[in-house]
Coordinates of N, CA and C in Angstrom, one line a residue:
M1 N 177.7 -80.7 141.9 CA 177.5 -80.6 141.0 C 177.8 -83.0 141.1
R2 N 176.5 -83.4 140.6 CA 176.6 -85.0 141.3 C 177.1 -85.5 140.0
T3 N 178.3 -86.5 140.1 CA 178.4 -87.5 138.9 C 178.8 -88.4 139.6
F4 N 178.3 -89.1 138.4 CA 179.0 -90.3 138.3 C 180.8 -91.0 138.2
E5 N 180.5 -92.3 138.8 CA 182.0 -92.8 138.6 C 182.1 -94.1 137.5
H6 N 183.1 -93.9 136.6 CA 183.6 -94.6 135.8 C 184.7 -95.3 135.8
P7 N 185.2 -96.5 135.2 CA 186.4 -97.1 135.6 C 187.1 -96.4 134.0
D8 N 187.9 -96.0 134.9 CA 189.2 -95.9 133.5 C 189.2 -97.3 132.4
P9 N 189.8 -96.6 131.8 CA 190.0 -97.7 130.2 C 190.9 -98.7 130.7
E10 N 191.9 -98.7 131.5 CA 192.7 -99.6 131.6 C 192.3 -100.7 132.6
R11 N 191.2 -99.7 133.5 CA 190.6 -101.2 134.6 C 189.0 -101.8 133.4
I12 N 189.2 -101.5 132.4 CA 188.2 -102.0 131.9 C 188.5 -103.5 131.5
T13 N 187.4 -104.5 131.9 CA 187.8 -106.0 131.4 C 187.0 -106.9 131.0
I14 N 187.9 -108.2 129.9 CA 187.2 -108.8 129.5 C 185.9 -110.0 129.9
D15 N 186.3 -110.3 131.4 CA 184.8 -110.9 132.4 C 184.0 -109.7 132.4
G16 N 184.3 -108.0 132.8 CA 183.6 -107.5 133.2 C 182.2 -107.2 132.0
V17 N 183.2 -107.1 131.0 CA 181.9 -106.7 129.8 C 180.6 -107.8 129.8
L18 N 181.5 -109.1 129.1 CA 180.7 -109.6 129.1 C 180.0 -110.3 130.0
S19 N 180.5 -109.8 131.3 CA 179.4 -110.7 132.5 C 177.8 -109.6 132.3
A20 N 178.2 -107.9 132.4 CA 177.7 -106.8 131.8 C 176.2 -107.2 130.7
L21 N 176.9 -107.7 129.4 CA 176.7 -108.4 128.3 C 175.8 -109.6 128.3
A22 N 176.1 -110.2 129.6 CA 174.8 -111.9 129.2 C 174.0 -111.5 129.6
D23 N 173.4 -110.5 130.5 CA 171.7 -110.1 130.7 C 171.0 -109.4 129.5
P24 N 169.9 -109.8 129.1 CA 169.5 -109.3 127.5 C 168.6 -108.5 127.5
I25 N 168.4 -107.6 129.0 CA 167.7 -106.5 129.1 C 169.3 -105.6 129.2
R26 N 170.0 -105.8 129.4 CA 171.2 -105.0 128.8 C 172.2 -104.6 127.8
R27 N 171.7 -106.3 127.1 CA 171.7 -105.7 125.9 C 170.8 -105.3 124.8
R28 N 169.6 -105.2 125.4 CA 169.3 -104.1 125.1 C 168.7 -102.9 125.0
I29 N 169.7 -102.5 126.2 CA 169.9 -100.9 126.4 C 170.8 -100.9 124.8
V30 N 172.2 -101.7 125.4 CA 173.2 -101.3 124.5 C 172.6 -101.2 122.9
R31 N 171.7 -101.7 122.2 CA 171.1 -102.3 120.8 C 170.5 -100.7 121.1
Q32 N 170.1 -100.6 122.5 CA 168.4 -98.9 121.7 C 170.4 -98.1 121.7
L33 N 171.1 -97.7 122.2 CA 172.1 -96.8 122.3 C 172.5 -97.0 120.7
V34 N 173.3 -98.0 120.6 CA 173.4 -98.0 119.2 C 172.3 -98.1 117.4
Q35 N 170.6 -98.2 118.0 CA 170.2 -97.6 116.8 C 169.5 -96.4 116.9
G36 N 169.4 -95.7 117.8 CA 169.0 -95.2 118.3 C 170.2 -93.6 118.1
P37 N 169.8 -92.6 118.9 CA 170.6 -91.7 119.0 C 171.6 -92.0 119.9
S38 N 172.7 -91.4 120.2 CA 174.2 -91.7 120.6 C 173.8 -91.2 122.2
V39 N 173.3 -90.5 122.5 CA 172.9 -90.3 124.2 C 171.8 -90.0 124.2
Q40 N 171.6 -90.9 124.9 CA 169.9 -90.8 125.9 C 169.3 -91.2 127.1
T41 N 168.5 -90.1 127.0 CA 168.2 -90.3 128.9 C 168.1 -91.6 129.3
C42 N 167.3 -92.2 130.3 CA 167.2 -92.9 131.2 C 165.4 -93.5 130.5
S43 N 164.6 -92.5 130.5 CA 163.2 -92.8 130.1 C 162.7 -92.8 128.9
Q44 N 164.1 -92.6 127.8 CA 163.5 -93.0 126.8 C 163.4 -94.8 126.3
F45 N 164.3 -95.1 127.4 CA 164.5 -96.9 127.1 C 162.9 -97.3 127.6
E46 N 162.4 -97.9 127.3 CA 160.7 -98.8 127.0 C 161.4 -100.1 127.7
L47 N 161.6 -100.1 129.0 CA 162.4 -101.9 129.6 C 161.1 -102.3 130.0
P48 N 161.0 -103.3 130.1 CA 159.8 -104.3 130.9 C 160.0 -104.8 132.3
I49 N 160.3 -104.1 132.8 CA 161.0 -103.6 134.2 C 160.6 -102.6 134.7
G50 N 160.6 -103.0 136.5 CA 160.4 -101.4 137.2 C 161.9 -101.1 137.5
K51 N 161.4 -99.1 137.8 CA 162.5 -98.1 138.0 C 163.7 -99.2 139.1
S52 N 163.7 -99.8 140.0 CA 164.8 -100.0 140.6 C 165.2 -100.6 140.1
A53 N 164.8 -101.5 139.4 CA 165.5 -102.8 138.5 C 165.9 -102.1 137.0
Q54 N 165.6 -101.3 136.7 CA 166.0 -100.6 135.8 C 167.7 -99.2 136.1
T55 N 166.9 -98.9 137.3 CA 168.7 -98.5 137.9 C 170.3 -99.4 137.8
Y56 N 169.4 -101.1 138.5 CA 170.9 -101.4 138.4 C 170.9 -101.8 137.2
H57 N 170.5 -102.5 136.3 CA 171.2 -102.5 135.0 C 171.9 -101.2 134.1
F58 N 171.8 -100.3 135.1 CA 172.3 -99.1 133.9 C 173.5 -99.1 134.5
R59 N 173.3 -99.3 136.2 CA 174.5 -99.2 136.9 C 175.8 -100.3 136.2
V60 N 175.2 -101.7 136.2 CA 176.2 -103.0 136.1 C 176.7 -102.6 134.9
L61 N 175.8 -101.3 134.0 CA 176.7 -101.5 132.6 C 177.9 -100.3 132.9
R62 N 177.4 -99.1 133.5 CA 178.5 -97.9 133.9 C 179.3 -98.9 134.6
E63 N 179.4 -99.6 135.6 CA 180.8 -100.0 136.2 C 181.7 -100.8 135.7
A64 N 181.1 -101.5 134.3 CA 181.8 -102.1 133.5 C 182.7 -101.4 132.5
G65 N 181.6 -100.4 132.5 CA 182.9 -100.0 130.8 C 182.0 -99.9 130.1
V66 N 181.1 -100.2 130.0 CA 180.0 -100.8 128.8 C 179.4 -98.6 128.4
I67 N 179.2 -98.2 129.5 CA 178.4 -97.2 128.8 C 179.2 -95.7 129.8
E68 N 178.6 -94.6 129.8 CA 178.9 -93.6 130.7 C 177.0 -93.3 131.1
Q69 N 177.3 -92.5 132.0 CA 176.2 -91.3 132.6 C 176.6 -90.6 133.2
R70 N 176.5 -89.4 133.0 CA 176.3 -87.9 133.3 C 174.3 -87.1 133.3
Y71 N 174.5 -86.5 134.4 CA 173.4 -85.2 134.4 C 173.5 -84.8 133.5
Q72 N 172.6 -84.4 133.3 CA 171.5 -83.1 132.8 C 170.7 -82.4 133.8
G73 N 171.1 -81.5 134.4 CA 169.7 -81.1 135.0 C 169.5 -82.5 135.7
T74 N 168.4 -82.9 135.6 CA 167.6 -83.4 136.9 C 167.8 -85.3 135.6
A75 N 168.1 -84.6 135.2 CA 167.9 -86.4 133.7 C 169.2 -87.0 134.2
I76 N 169.4 -88.3 133.7 CA 170.6 -88.9 133.4 C 170.9 -89.0 131.9
M77 N 171.9 -88.7 131.3 CA 172.4 -89.3 129.9 C 173.1 -90.3 130.3
N78 N 172.3 -91.1 128.7 CA 173.4 -92.3 128.9 C 174.3 -92.3 127.7
S79 N 175.1 -92.9 127.2 CA 176.0 -92.8 125.9 C 176.6 -94.2 126.2
L80 N 177.3 -95.1 124.7 CA 178.3 -96.1 125.1 C 179.1 -95.7 124.7
R81 N 180.1 -96.3 125.6 CA 181.9 -96.1 125.2 C 182.2 -97.0 124.5
M82 N 181.6 -96.6 122.9 CA 181.9 -97.7 122.2 C 184.0 -97.0 121.4
E83 N 184.4 -96.4 121.4 CA 185.8 -96.1 121.3 C 186.7 -97.1 122.5
V84 N 186.2 -96.7 123.5 CA 187.3 -97.2 124.6 C 187.0 -98.5 124.4
L85 N 185.8 -99.0 124.3 CA 185.8 -100.6 123.9 C 186.1 -101.1 123.4
R86 N 186.3 -100.6 122.1 CA 187.3 -100.6 120.5 C 188.5 -100.8 120.5
T87 N 189.2 -99.8 121.6 CA 190.3 -99.5 122.0 C 191.0 -101.0 122.7
R88 N 190.2 -101.0 123.9 CA 190.9 -101.7 125.5 C 190.2 -103.5 125.4
L89 N 189.3 -103.7 124.3 CA 188.9 -105.2 123.9 C 188.7 -105.3 122.4
P90 N 189.4 -104.9 121.3 CA 189.3 -104.5 120.1 C 188.6 -106.0 119.6
G91 N 187.8 -105.9 119.3 CA 185.9 -106.9 118.2 C 185.5 -107.2 119.2
L92 N 185.8 -107.5 120.6 CA 184.3 -107.5 121.7 C 183.3 -107.0 121.1
I93 N 183.3 -105.6 121.1 CA 181.4 -105.3 121.5 C 181.0 -105.2 120.2
D94 N 181.7 -105.4 118.9 CA 181.2 -105.3 117.2 C 180.7 -106.9 117.4
A95 N 181.8 -108.0 117.9 CA 181.1 -109.5 117.9 C 179.6 -109.6 118.6
V96 N 180.0 -108.9 119.8 CA 178.5 -108.9 120.4 C 177.2 -108.2 119.4
L97 N 177.4 -107.2 119.1 CA 176.6 -106.6 118.0 C 176.3 -107.1 117.1
A98 N 177.1 -108.2 116.4 CA 177.2 -108.8 115.3 C 175.7 -110.1 115.9
S99 N 176.3 -110.1 116.7 CA 175.6 -111.9 117.2 C 173.9 -111.0 117.2
E100 N 174.2 -110.0 118.0 CA 172.7 -109.4 118.6 C 171.9 -108.8 117.1
R101 N 172.8 -108.9 116.6 CA 171.9 -108.1 115.0 C 171.0 -109.9 114.4
A102 N 172.4 -111.1 114.3 CA 171.8 -112.1 113.5 C 170.9 -112.8 114.2
T103 N 170.3 -112.5 115.4 CA 169.3 -113.3 116.5 C 168.1 -112.1 116.9
T104 N 168.0 -111.4 116.6 CA 167.3 -110.2 116.5 C 166.7 -110.0 115.5
S105 N 165.3 -109.9 115.2 CA 164.3 -109.4 114.5 C 165.3 -108.7 113.5
A106 N 165.2 -108.1 111.7 CA 165.5 -106.9 111.8 C 164.6 -105.4 112.2
T107 N 163.0 -105.5 112.4 CA 162.9 -104.4 113.1 C 163.1 -104.0 114.6
E108 N 163.5 -104.6 115.1 CA 164.3 -104.4 116.3 C 166.2 -103.1 116.4
L109 N 166.4 -103.9 115.0 CA 168.0 -103.4 115.1 C 168.2 -103.3 113.3
P110 N 167.9 -102.2 112.6 CA 167.9 -101.6 111.6 C 169.6 -102.1 110.8
A111 N 169.7 -103.3 110.3 CA 171.2 -103.9 109.5 C 171.5 -102.5 109.0
D112 N 170.8 -100.9 108.8 CA 171.5 -100.1 107.8 C 172.5 -99.1 109.3
K113 N 172.1 -99.6 110.3 CA 172.7 -99.4 111.9 C 174.7 -99.2 111.7
A114 N 175.4 -98.6 111.5 CA 177.3 -99.1 111.9 C 176.4 -99.1 113.3
L115 N 178.0 -100.6 113.1 CA 178.4 -100.5 114.6 C 179.7 -100.5 115.2

């Protein structure tokens, strides 16, 4: 069975996470994981970029420890590693998401979604 490699929690760094979240496409992926189902296939993301660029952005997030990816049949399932991030880098992901909420229209990120 094919699997993805993910960094162990102790290998997740503030520099790696901030670098991964510096890109608006990657923040959009994270926002969608927060506001939608907690596990989503790559095809559920409507991104304004090609498939190869999407693959790149998901890989950057995975290698930084922000998301977890696993195969389910032929689909790649994506989930946010929220608890790992909150434990490893307290307050960081919540601050990034709060900032996104403040600068993104209410239609893109509902205020009732827990961060």
